Coordinates of C-alpha atoms in Angstrom, one line a residue:
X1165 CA 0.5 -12.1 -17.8
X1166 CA -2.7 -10.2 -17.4
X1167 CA -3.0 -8.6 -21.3
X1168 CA -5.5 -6.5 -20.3
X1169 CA -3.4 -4.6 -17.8
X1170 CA -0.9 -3.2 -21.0
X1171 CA -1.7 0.5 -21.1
X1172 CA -3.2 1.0 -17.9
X1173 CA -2.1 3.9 -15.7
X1174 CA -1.5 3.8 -12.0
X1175 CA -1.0 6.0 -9.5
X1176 CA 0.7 4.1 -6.6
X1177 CA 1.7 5.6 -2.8
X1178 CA 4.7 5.3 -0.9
X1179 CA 5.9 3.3 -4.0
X1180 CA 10.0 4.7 -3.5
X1181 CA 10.7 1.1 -1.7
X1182 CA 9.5 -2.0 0.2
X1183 CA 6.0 -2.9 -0.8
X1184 CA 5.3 -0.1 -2.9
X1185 CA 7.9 -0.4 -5.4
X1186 CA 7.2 -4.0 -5.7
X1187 CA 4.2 -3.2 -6.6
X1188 CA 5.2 -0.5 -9.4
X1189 CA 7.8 -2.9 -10.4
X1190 CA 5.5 -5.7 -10.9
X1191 CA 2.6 -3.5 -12.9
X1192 CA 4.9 -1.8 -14.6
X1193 CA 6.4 -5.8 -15.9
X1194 CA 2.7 -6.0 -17.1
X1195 CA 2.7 -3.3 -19.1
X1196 CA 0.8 -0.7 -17.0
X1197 CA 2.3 3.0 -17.0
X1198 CA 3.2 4.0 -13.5
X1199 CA 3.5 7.5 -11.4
X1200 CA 5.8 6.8 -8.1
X1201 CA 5.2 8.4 -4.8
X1202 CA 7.6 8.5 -1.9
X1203 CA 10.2 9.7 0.2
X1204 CA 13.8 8.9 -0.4
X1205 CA 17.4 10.2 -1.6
X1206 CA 16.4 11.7 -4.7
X1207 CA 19.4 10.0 -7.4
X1208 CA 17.9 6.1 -5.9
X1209 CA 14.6 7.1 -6.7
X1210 CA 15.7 8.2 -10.0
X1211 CA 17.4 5.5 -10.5
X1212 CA 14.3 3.1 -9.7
X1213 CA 12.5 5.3 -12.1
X1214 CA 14.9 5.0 -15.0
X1215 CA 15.4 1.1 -14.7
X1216 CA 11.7 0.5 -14.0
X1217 CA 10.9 2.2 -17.3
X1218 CA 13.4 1.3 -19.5
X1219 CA 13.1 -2.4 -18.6
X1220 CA 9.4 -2.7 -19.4
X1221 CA 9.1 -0.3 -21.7
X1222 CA 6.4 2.3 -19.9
X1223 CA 6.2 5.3 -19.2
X1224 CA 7.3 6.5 -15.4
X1225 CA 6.9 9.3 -13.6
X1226 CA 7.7 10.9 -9.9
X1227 CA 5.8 12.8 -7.8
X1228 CA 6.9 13.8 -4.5
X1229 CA 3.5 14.8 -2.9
X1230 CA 3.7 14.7 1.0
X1231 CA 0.8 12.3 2.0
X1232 CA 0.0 14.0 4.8
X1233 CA -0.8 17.5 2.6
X1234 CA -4.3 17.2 1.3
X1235 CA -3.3 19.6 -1.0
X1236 CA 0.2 18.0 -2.2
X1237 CA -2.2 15.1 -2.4
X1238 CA -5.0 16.6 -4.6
X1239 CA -2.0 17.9 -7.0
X1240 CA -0.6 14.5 -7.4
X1241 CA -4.0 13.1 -8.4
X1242 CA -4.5 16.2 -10.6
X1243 CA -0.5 15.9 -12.2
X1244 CA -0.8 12.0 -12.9
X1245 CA -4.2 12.2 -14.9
X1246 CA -2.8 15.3 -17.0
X1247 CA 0.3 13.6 -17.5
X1248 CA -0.9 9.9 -18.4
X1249 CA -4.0 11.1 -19.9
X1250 CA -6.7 9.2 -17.2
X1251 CA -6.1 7.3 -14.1
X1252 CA -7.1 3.7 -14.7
X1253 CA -5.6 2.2 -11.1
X1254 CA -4.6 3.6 -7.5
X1255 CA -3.0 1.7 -5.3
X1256 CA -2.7 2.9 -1.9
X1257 CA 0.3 2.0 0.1
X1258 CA 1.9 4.9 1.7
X1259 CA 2.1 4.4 5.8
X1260 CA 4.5 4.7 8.9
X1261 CA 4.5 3.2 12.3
X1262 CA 4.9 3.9 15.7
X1263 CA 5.0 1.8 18.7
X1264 CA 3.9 2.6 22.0
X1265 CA 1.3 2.1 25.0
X1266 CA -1.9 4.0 24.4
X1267 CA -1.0 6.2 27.6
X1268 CA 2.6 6.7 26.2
X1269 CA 1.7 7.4 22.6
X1270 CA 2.8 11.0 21.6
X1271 CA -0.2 13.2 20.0
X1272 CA 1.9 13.8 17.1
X1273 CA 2.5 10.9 16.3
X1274 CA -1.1 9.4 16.9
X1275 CA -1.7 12.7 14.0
X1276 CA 1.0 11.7 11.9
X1277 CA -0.6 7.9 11.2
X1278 CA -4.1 8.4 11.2
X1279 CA -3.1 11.5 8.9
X1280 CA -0.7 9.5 6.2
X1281 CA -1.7 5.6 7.3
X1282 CA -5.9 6.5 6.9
X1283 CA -6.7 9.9 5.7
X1284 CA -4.3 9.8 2.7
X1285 CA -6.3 7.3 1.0
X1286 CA -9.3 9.1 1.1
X1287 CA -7.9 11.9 -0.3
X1288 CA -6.3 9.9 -3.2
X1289 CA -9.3 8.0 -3.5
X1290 CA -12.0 11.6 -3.6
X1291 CA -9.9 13.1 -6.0
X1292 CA -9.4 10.2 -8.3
X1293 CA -13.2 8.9 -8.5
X1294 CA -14.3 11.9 -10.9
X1295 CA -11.4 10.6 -13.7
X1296 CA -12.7 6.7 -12.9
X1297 CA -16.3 7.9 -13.5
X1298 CA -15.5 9.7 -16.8
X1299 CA -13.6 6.7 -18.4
X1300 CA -15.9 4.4 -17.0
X1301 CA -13.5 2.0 -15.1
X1302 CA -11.1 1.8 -12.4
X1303 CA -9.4 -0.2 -9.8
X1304 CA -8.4 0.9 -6.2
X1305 CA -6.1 -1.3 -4.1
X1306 CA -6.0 0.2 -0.9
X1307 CA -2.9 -1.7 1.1
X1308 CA -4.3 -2.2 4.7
X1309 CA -2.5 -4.9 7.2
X1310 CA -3.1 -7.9 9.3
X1311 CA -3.7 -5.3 11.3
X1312 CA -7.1 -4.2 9.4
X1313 CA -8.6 -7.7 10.8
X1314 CA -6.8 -7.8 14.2
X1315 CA -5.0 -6.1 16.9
X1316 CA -1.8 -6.4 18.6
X1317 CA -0.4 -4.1 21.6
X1318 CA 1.4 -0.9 21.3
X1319 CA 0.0 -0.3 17.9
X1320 CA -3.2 1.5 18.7
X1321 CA -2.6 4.7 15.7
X1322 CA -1.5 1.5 13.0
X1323 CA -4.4 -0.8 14.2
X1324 CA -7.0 2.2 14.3
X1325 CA -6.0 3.4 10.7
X1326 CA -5.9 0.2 9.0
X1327 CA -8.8 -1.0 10.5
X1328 CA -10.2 2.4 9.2
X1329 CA -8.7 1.7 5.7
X1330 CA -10.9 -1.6 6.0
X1331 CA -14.4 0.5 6.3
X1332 CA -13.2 3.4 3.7
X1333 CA -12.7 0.3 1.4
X1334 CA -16.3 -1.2 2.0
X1335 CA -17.9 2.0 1.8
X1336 CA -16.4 3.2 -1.7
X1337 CA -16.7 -0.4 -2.8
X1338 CA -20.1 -0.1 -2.1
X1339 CA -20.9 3.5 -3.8
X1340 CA -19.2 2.4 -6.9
X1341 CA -20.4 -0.9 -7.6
X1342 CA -22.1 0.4 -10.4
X1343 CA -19.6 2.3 -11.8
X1344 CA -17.3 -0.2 -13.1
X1345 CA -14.9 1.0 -10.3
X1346 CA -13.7 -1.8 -7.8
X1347 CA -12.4 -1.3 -4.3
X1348 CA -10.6 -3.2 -2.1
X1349 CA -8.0 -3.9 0.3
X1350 CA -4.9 -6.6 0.8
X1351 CA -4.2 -7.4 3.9
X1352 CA -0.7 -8.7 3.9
X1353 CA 1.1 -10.5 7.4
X1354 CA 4.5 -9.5 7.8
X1355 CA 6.9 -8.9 4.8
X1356 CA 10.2 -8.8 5.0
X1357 CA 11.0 -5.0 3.6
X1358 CA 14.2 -3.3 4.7
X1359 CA 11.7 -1.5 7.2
X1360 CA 10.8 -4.9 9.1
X1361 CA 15.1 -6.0 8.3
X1362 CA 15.7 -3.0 10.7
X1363 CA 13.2 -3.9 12.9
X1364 CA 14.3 -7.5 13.2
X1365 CA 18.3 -6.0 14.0
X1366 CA 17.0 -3.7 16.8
X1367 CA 14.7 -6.2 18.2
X1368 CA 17.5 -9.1 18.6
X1369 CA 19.8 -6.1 20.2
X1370 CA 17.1 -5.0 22.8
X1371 CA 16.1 -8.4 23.8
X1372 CA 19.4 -10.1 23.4
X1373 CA 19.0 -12.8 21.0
X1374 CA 19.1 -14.1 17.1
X1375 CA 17.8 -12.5 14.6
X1376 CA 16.2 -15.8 13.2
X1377 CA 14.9 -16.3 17.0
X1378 CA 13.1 -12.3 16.2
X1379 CA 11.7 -13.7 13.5
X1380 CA 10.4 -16.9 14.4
X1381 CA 9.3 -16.5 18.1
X1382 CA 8.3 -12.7 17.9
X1383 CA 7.3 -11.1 14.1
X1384 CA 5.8 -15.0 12.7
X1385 CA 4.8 -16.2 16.1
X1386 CA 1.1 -15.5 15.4
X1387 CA 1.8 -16.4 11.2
X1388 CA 1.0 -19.6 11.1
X1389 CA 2.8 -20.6 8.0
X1390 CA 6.4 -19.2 9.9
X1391 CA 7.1 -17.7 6.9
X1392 CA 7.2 -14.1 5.6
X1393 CA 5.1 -13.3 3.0
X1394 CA 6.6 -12.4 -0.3
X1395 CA 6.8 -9.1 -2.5
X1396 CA 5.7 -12.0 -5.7
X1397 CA 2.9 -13.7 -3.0
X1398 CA 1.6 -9.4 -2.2
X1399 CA 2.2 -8.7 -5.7
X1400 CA 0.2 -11.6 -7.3
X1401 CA -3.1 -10.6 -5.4
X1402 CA -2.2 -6.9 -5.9
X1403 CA -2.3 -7.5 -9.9
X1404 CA -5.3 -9.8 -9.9
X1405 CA -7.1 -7.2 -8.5
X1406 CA -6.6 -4.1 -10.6
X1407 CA -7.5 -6.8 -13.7
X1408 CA -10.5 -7.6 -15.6
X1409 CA -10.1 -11.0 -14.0
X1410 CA -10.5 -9.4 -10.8
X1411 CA -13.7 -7.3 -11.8
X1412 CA -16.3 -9.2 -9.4
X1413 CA -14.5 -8.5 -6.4
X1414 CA -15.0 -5.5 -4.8
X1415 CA -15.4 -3.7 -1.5
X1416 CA -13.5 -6.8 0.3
X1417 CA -10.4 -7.1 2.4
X1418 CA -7.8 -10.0 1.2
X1419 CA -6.0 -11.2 3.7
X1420 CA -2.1 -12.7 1.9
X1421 CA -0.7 -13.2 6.0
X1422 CA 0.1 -17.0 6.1
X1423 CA -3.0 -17.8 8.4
X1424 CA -2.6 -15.0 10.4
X1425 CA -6.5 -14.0 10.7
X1426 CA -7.8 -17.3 10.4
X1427 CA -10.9 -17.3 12.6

């Protein structure tokens, strides 16, 4: 338990499933008071909402901003600091992905990542600095990829923005180190969310073989460990960060991907 974490409110991204409600979930088990972001059928979100809340004991709240709306953005900032009363921590996480070679690789889509994958964060980020400044702390978690360090093919939009979420992180790191404001970024290696579950299913059907063989030979050949890292592994680095523990690390990228970017 971090005890200084109890009382803290966070604003957290794509947080409706996978890595993002892991995250909520495991804040919110520390005690910190949590606004959730996201697409999904609305009753599971509410459900999520309702358990997360009464099981911990905090306060949680929904908004349904679209992350690629700088405007649906600027009101979730604006909501969530009205409603909790300050924004202590923002975690960004919100992202979608599209595979295809770079002269194959629809404009829209290319628009769609850079817009919800990159540009998202630094509109979360510009309107949320000005409530971190007044209070005099704050802690940004910006959730980048193995793919902020490296590349891989057919991923141009997804390498691009998370490398791009790498240099956002350094820069406001850098601005803020005064401030009592950290920024950085996790890095994680593949994580087995119902996203990747999917992707493991279609994979063994296009290339006609096991699902363990997808995971082993093709989504962990380059993880060294072979395994998939863990919503508790993602979430312990996630909470370390956004404490006073964490307070002397700041615009840095933390990789949690089994060896994956091992020089």
């Amino acid at each position: 338990m971090f005890e200084d974490l109890k009382g803290r409110r966070a604003v957290i991204t794509g947080s409706t499933s996978g890595i993002g409600l892991a995250i909520a979930e495991s804040l919110a088990s520390q005690g910190v008071h949590v606004v959730m972001n996201g697409f999904g059928p609305a009753d599971e979100i509410e459900t999520s909402r309702a358990r997360m809340a009464e099981a911990h004991g905090v306060t949680v709240t929904y908004h349904g901003a679209d992350m690629s709306k700088p405007d649906e953005i600027k009101d979730l900032i604006e909501t969530s600091a009205r409603t909790l009363g300050g924004i202590d921590i923002l975690i960004n996480n919100a992202g979608i992905q599209k595979v295809a070679p770079v002269d194959q690789f629809k404009d829209d889509d290319w628009n769609a990542i850079i817009a919800i994958n990159l540009s998202s964060s630094f509109h979360t980020i510009k309107h949320t600095i000005p409530h971190m400044k007044k209070q005099g702390f704050g802690r940004i978690v910006n959730i980048a990829s193995a793919h902020g360090l490296t590349a891989s093919p057919f991923k141009s939009a997804y390498v691009a923005a998370k490398h791009g979420i790498v240099g956002l992180t350094k820069v406001v790191g850098l601005e803020l180190a005064e401030e009592h404001i950290t920024c950085n970024a996790v890095c994680p290696g593949y994580v087995l969310t119902p996203l990747v579950e999917m992707q493991v299913a279609d994979t063994a059907k296009a290339r006609g073989i096991t699902e363990e063989e997808v995971k082993k030979d093709v989504m962990l050949e380059r993880q060294p460990t072979k395994e998939f890292v863990t919503y508790e592994q993602l979430n312990g680095m996630v909470t370390y960060l956004c404490s006073n523990a964490g307070g002397g690390c700041t615009a840095t990228a933390y990789p949690v991907d089994g060896g994956w970017t091992a020089p």
